[in-house]
Tab-separated table of C-alpha atoms in Angstrom:
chain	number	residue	atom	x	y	z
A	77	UNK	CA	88.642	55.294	99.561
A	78	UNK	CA	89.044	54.071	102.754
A	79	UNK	CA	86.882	51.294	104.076
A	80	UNK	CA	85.624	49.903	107.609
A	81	UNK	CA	85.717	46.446	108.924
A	82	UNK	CA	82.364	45.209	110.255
A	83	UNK	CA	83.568	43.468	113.595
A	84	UNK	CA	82.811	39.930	113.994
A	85	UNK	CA	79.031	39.573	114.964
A	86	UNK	CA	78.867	38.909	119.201
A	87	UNK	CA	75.836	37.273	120.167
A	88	UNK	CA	72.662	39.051	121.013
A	89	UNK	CA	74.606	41.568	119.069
A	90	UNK	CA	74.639	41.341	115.874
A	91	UNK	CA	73.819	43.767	113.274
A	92	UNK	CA	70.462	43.347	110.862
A	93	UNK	CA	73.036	43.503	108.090
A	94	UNK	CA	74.608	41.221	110.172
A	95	UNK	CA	71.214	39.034	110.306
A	96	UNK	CA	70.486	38.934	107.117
A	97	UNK	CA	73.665	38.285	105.768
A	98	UNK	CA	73.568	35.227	107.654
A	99	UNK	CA	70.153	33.375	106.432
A	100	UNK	CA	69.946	31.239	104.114
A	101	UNK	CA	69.354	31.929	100.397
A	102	UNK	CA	65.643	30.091	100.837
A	103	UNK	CA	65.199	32.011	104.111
A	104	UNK	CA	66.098	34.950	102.702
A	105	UNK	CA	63.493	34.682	99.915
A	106	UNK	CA	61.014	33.542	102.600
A	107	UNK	CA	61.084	37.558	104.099
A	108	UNK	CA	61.259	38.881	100.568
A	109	UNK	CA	58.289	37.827	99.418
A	110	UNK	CA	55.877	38.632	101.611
A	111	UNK	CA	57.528	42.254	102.001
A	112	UNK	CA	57.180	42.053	98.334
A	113	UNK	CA	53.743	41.684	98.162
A	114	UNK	CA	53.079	44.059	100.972
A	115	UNK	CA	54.592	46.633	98.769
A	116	UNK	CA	52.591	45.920	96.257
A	117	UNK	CA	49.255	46.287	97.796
A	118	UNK	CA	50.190	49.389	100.124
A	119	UNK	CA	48.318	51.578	98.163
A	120	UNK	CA	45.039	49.438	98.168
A	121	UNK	CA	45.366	48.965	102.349
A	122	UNK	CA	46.558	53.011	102.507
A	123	UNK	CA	47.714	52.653	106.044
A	124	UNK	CA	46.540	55.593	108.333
A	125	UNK	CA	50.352	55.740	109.593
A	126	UNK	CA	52.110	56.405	106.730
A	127	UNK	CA	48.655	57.334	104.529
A	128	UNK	CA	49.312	61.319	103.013
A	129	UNK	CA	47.185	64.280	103.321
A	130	UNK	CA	48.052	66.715	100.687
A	131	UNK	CA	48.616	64.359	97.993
A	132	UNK	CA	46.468	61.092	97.368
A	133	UNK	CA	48.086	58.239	98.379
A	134	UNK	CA	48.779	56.095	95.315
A	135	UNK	CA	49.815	58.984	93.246
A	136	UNK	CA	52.435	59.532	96.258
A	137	UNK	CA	53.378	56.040	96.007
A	138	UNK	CA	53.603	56.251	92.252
A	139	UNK	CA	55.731	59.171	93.094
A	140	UNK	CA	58.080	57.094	95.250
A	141	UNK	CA	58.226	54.693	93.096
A	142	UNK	CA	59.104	56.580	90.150
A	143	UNK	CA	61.999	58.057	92.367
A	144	UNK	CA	63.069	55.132	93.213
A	145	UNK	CA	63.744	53.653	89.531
A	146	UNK	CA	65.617	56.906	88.639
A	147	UNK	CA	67.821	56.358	91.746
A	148	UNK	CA	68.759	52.954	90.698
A	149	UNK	CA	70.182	53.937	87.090
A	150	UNK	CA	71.668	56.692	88.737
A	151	UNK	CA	73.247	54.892	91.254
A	152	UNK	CA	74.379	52.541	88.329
A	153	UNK	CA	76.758	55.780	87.058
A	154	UNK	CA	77.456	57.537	90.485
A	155	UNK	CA	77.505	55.020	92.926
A	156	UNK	CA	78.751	51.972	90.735
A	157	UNK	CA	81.060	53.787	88.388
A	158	UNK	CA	81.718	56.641	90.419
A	159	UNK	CA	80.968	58.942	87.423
A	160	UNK	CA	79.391	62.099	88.853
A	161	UNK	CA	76.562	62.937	86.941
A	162	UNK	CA	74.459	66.469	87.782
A	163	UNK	CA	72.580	66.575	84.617
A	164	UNK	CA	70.729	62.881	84.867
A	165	UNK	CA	67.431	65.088	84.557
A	166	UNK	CA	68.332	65.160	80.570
A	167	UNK	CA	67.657	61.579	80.322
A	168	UNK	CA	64.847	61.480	82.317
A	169	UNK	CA	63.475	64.437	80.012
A	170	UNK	CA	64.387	62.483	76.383
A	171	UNK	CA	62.382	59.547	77.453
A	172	UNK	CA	59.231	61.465	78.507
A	173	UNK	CA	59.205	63.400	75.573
A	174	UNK	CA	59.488	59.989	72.987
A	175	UNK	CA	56.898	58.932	75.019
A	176	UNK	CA	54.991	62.314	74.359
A	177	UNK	CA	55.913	62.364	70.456
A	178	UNK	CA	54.617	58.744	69.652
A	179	UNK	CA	51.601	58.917	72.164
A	180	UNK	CA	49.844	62.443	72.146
A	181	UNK	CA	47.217	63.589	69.722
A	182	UNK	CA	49.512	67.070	69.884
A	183	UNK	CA	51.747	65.216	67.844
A	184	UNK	CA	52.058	64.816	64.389
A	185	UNK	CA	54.310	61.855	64.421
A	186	UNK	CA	53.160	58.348	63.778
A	187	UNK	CA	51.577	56.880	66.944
A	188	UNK	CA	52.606	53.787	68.695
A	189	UNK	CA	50.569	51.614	71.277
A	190	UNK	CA	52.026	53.314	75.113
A	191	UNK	CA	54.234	49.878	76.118
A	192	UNK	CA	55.835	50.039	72.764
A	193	UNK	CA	57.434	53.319	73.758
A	194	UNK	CA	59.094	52.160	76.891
A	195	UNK	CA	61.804	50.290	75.425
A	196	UNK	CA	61.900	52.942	72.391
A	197	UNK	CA	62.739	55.398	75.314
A	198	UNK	CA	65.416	53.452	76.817
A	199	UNK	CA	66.615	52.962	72.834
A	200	UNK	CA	66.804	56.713	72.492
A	201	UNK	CA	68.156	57.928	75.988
A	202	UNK	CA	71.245	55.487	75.338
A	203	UNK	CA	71.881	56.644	71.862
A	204	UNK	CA	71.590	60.077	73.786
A	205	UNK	CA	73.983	58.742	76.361
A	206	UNK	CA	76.544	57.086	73.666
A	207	UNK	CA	76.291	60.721	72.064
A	208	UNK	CA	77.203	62.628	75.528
A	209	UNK	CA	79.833	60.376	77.105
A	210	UNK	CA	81.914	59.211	74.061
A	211	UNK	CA	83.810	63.063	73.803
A	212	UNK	CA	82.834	63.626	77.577
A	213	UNK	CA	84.117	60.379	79.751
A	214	UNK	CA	87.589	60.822	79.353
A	215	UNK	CA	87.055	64.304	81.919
A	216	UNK	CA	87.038	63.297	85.659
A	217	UNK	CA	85.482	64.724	88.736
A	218	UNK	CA	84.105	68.081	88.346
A	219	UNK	CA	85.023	68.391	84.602
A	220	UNK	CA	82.324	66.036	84.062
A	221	UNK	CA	79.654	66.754	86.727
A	222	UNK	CA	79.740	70.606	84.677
A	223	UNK	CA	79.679	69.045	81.437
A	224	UNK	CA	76.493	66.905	82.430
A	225	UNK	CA	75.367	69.656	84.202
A	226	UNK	CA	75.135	71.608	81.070
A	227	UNK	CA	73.455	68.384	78.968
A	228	UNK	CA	70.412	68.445	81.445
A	229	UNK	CA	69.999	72.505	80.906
A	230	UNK	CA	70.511	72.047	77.036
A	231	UNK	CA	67.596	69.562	77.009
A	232	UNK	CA	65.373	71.763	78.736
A	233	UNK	CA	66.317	74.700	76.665
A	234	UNK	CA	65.635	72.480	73.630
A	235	UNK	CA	62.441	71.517	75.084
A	236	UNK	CA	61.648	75.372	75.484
A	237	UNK	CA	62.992	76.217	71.776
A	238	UNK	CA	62.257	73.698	69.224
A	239	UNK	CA	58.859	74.083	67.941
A	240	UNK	CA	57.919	70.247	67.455
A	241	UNK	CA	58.758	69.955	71.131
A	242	UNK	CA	55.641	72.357	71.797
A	243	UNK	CA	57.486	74.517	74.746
A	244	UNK	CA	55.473	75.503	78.122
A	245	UNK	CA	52.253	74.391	76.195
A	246	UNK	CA	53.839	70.539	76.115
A	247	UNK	CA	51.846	67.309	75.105
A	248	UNK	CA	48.493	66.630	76.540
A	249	UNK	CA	47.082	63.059	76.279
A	250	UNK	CA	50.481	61.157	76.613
A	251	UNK	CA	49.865	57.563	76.921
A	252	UNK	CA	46.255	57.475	75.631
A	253	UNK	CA	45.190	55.627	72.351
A	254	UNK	CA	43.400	56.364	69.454
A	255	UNK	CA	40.439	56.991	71.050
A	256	UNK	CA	41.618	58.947	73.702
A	257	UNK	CA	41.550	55.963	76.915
A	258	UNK	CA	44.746	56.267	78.800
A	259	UNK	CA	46.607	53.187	79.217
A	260	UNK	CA	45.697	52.561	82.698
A	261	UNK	CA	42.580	54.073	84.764
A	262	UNK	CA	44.255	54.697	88.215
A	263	UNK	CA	47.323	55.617	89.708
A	264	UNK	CA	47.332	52.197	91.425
A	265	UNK	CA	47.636	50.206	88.306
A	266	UNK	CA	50.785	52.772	87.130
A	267	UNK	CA	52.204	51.934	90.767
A	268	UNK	CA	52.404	48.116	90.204
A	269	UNK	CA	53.712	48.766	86.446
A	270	UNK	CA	56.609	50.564	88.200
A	271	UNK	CA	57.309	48.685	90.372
A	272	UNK	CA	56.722	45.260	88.568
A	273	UNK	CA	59.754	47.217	86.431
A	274	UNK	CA	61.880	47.854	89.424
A	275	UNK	CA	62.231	44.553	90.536
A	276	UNK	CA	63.566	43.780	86.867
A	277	UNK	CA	65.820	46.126	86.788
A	278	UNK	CA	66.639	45.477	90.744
A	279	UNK	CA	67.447	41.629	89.271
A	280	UNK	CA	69.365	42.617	86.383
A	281	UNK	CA	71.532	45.390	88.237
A	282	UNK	CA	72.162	43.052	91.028
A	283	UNK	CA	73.926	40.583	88.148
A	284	UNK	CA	75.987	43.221	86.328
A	285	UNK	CA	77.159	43.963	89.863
A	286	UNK	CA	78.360	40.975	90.308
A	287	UNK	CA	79.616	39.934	87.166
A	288	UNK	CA	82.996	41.326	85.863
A	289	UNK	CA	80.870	44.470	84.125
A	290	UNK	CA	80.458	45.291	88.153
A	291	UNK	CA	83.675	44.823	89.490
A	292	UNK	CA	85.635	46.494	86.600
A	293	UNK	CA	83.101	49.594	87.650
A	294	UNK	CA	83.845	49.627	91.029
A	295	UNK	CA	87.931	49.299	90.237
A	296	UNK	CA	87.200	52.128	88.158
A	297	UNK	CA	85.045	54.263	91.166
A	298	UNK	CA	88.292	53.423	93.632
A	299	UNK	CA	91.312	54.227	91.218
A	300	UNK	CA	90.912	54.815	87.727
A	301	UNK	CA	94.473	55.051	87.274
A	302	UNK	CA	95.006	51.818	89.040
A	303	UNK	CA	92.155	49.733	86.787
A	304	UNK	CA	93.818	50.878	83.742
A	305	UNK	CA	97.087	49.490	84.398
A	306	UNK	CA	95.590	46.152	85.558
A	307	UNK	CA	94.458	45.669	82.408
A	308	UNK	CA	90.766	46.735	82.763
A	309	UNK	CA	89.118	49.026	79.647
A	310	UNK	CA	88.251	51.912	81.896
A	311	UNK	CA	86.382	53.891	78.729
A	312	UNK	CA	84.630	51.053	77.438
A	313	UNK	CA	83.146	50.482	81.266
A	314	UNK	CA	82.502	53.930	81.028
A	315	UNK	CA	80.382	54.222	78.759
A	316	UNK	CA	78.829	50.663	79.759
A	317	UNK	CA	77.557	52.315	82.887
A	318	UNK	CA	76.396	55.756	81.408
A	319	UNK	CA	74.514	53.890	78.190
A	320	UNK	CA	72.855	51.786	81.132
A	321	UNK	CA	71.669	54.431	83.538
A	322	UNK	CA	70.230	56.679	80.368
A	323	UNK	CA	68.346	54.110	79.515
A	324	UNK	CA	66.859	53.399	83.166
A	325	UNK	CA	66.412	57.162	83.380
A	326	UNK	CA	64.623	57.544	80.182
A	327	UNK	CA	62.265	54.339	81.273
A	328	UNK	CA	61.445	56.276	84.867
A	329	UNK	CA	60.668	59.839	81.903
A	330	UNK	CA	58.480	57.185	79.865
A	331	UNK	CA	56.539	55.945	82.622
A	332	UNK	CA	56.603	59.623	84.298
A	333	UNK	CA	55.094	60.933	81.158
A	334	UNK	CA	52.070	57.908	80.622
A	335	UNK	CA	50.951	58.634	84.145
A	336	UNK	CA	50.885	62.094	84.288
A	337	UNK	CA	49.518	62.333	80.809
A	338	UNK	CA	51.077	65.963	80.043
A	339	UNK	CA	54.554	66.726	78.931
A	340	UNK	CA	56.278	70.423	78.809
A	341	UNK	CA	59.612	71.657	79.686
A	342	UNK	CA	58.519	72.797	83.141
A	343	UNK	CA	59.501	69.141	84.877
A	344	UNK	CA	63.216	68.774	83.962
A	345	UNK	CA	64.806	71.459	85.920
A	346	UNK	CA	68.413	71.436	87.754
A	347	UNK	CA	66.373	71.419	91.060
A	348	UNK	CA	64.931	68.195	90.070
A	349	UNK	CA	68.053	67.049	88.882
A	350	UNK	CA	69.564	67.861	92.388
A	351	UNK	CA	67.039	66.245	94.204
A	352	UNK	CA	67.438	62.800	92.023
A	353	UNK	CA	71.420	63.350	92.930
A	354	UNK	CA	70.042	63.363	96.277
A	355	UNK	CA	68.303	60.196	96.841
A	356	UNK	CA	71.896	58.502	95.664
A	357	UNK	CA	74.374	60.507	98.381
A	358	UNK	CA	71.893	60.138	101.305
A	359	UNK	CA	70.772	56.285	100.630
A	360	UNK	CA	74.359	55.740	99.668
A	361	UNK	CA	76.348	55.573	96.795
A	362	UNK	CA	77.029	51.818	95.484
A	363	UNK	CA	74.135	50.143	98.011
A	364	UNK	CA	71.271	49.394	95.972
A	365	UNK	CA	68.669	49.041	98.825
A	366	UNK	CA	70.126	52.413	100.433
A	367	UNK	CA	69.785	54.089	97.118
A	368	UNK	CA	65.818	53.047	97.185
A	369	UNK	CA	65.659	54.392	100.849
A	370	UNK	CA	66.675	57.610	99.817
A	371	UNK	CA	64.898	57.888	97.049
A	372	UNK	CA	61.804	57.144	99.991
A	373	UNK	CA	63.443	60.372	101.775
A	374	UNK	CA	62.813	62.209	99.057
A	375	UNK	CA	59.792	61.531	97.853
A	376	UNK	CA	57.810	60.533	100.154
A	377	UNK	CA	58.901	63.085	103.022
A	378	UNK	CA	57.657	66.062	101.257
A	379	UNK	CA	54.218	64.418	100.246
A	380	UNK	CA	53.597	62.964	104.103
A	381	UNK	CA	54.663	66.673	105.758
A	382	UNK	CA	52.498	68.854	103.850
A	383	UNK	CA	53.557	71.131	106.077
A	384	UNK	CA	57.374	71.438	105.601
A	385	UNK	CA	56.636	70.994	101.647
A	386	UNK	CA	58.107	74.674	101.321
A	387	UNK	CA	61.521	73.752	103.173
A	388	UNK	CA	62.377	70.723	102.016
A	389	UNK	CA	64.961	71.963	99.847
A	390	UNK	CA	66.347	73.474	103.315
A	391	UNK	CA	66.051	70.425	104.990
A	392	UNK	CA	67.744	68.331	102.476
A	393	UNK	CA	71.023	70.336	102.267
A	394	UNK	CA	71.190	70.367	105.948
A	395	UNK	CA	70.902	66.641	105.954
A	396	UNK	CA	73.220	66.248	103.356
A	397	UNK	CA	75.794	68.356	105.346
A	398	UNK	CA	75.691	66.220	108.218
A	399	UNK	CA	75.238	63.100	106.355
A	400	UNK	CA	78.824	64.173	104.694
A	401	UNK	CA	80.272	65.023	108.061
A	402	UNK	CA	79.205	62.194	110.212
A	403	UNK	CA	78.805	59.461	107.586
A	404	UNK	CA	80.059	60.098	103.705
A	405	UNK	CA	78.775	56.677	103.220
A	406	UNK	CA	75.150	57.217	102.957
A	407	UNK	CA	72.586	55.910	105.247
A	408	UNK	CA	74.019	52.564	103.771
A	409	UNK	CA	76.822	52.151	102.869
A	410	UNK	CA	78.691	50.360	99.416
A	411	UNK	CA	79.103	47.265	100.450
A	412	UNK	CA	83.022	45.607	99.150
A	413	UNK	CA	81.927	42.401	98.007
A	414	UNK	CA	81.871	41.690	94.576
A	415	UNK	CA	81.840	37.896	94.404
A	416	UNK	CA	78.348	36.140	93.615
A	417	UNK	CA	79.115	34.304	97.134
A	418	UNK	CA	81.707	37.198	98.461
A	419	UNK	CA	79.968	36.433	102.206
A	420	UNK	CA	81.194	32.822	102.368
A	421	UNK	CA	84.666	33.635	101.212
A	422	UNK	CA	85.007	36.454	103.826
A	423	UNK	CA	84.437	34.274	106.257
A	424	UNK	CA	86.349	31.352	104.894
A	425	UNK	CA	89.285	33.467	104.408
A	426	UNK	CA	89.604	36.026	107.153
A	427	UNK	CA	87.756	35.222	109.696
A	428	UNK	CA	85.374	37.907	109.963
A	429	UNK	CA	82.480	39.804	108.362
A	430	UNK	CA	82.380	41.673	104.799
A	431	UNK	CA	83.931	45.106	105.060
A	432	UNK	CA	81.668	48.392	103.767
A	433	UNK	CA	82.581	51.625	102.140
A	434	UNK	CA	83.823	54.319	104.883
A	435	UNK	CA	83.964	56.865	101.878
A	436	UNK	CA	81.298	57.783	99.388
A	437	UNK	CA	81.387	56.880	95.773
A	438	UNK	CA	81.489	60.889	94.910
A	439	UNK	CA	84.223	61.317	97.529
A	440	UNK	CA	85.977	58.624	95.459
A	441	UNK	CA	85.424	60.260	92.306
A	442	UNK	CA	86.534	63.519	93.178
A	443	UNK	CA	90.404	62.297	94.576
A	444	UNK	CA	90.304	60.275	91.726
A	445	UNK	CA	89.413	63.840	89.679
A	446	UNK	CA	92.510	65.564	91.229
A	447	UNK	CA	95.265	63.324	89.856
């Protein structure tokens, strides 16, 4: 991977990364908060500029958010470990369906209050992902994007199969309790659930990245080769970084499956698998704020223009063509610090600001599949 050098700032020049990078911890906080809360109550203030017209507008933002929580755990394999994953739908698709088993009245197991299958899900998607990567993590490149490719298609053909799993008819009444209420009234309420849970994960992501789980990923993403010898367990991290993004994905499938309230094997297609892939490579790879921007690309996009609903798929692969002509990086790029207070030693040491990613975290993975 080869990586850019973000020229010392000029005045009245500087970059917003630039900006930002530059405020205060406290000052920082100080913009987060309120932008914070803003999010939060978008869907009560509907703004006419961004409001949608095909769709209603908190079940659009629920959409977003929803995309945006898958794109973080699978930025955690992709973009942090480099792993290229195609088939991330499958754990999306195991954690609505636990949530469909111990929730609907369609089911004969033993049913469980809604929140109580949320971390059940994320229980079950990693045992799921412990299951797929253990014989599968030692392939590279596109040895393992086929062989996850094929675990998202054998959960939907499961789903379509096994009897207990109900087929095209699905699960009707996910979420709701014994007396048939659903756990919350409005597609507002679901909105601040998910994204009460994104910030969560946002915190707890943001830790392992810069803790020595995150930079043994990232040594893995630039040179597996290279990690090994220096001593780092490159299959242990691995699986570290699959096990976590299951679990994230089967959280989004949980909270995909309470809110919708039906479950059937028509959701968990490659398309949609694509289109999750998506969010990653055009918010960039490694960048956990560019991976929720492109997860807003995708989402929201389609749900604002009504009218181009029926080419987005067009418009995405052109926009991932050019993205991976004139910037591989993403709309934002991986960033290359790894220390807790990286920014201070970059300018203590050399002079001059962080560097970024000039390459993608797939591009990465793929040289590093043709050793």
């Amino acid at each position: 991977m080869t990586t850019q050098t973000v020229s010392a700032p000029r005045a009245g020049r500087r970059s917003i990364r630039d900006q930002w990078n530059n405020l205060s911890r406290p000052a920082q906080w100080a913009i987060l908060i309120p932008l914070v809360v803003l999010i939060y109550f978008l869907p009560v203030l509907n703004p006419p500029l961004i409001a949608t017209t095909g769709t209603d507008f908190p079940n659009a933002m629920f959409d977003v958010a929803r995309y945006a929580l898958v794109a973080i755990g699978l930025n955690v394999v992709v973009g942090q470990a480099g792993l290229l994953d195609l088939g991330y739908v499958g754990f999306f698709a195991v954690g609505a369906y636990v949530a469909a088993l111990f929730t609907s009245p369609n089911s004969s197991l033993h049913h469980l209050p809604y929140l109580w299958t949320l971390p059940l899900a994320m229980v079950i998607t990693m045992i799921f992902g412990i299951v797929l990567g253990t014989p599968t993590l030692r392939l590279r490149g596109d040895y393992l994007a086929i062989v996850t490719l094929g675990f998202g298609e054998i959960i939907r053909l499961v789903a379509d199969n096994v009897g207990p799993l109900r087929g095209q008819s699905g699960f009707q009444g996910v979420g709701t309790n014994s007396a048939g209420v659903p756990f919350f009234a409005n597609a507002t309420q679901w909105y601040w659930l998910t994204i009460t849970i994104i910030i969560a994960i946002l915190l707890l992501v943001g830790n392992l990245e810069r803790s020595r789980v995150g930079r043994a990923w990232v040594s893995i993403r630039e040179d597996e080769d290279v990690a090994e010898i220096m001593g780092v367990p490159v299959f242990k991290f691995k699986i570290w970084a699959f096990v976590i993004g299951a679990a994230i994905g089967g959280l989004s499938g949980a909270l995909y499956a309470g809110k919708l309230g039906f479950v059937n094997n028509q959701s968990f297609d490659v398309i949609t698998s694509m289109l999750f892939l998506a969010a990653v490579v055009l918010g960039g790879a490694g960048n956990k704020v560019g991976v929720l921007l492109g997860a807003i690309v995708v989402a929201y996009l389609p749900l604002r223009f009504v009218q181009l609903a029926d080419y987005n798929y067009l418009i995405f692969g052109i926009a991932l063509i050019v993205l991976m002509i004139f910037r591989p990086q993403g709309l934002l790029g991986a960033r290359q610090r790894l220390l807790a207070r990286g920014r201070q030693a970059y300018h203590r040491l050399l002079g001059r600001g962080e560097q970024i990613s000039g390459d993608s975290a797939l591009s990465a993975d793929t040289q590093g599949g043709r050793r």
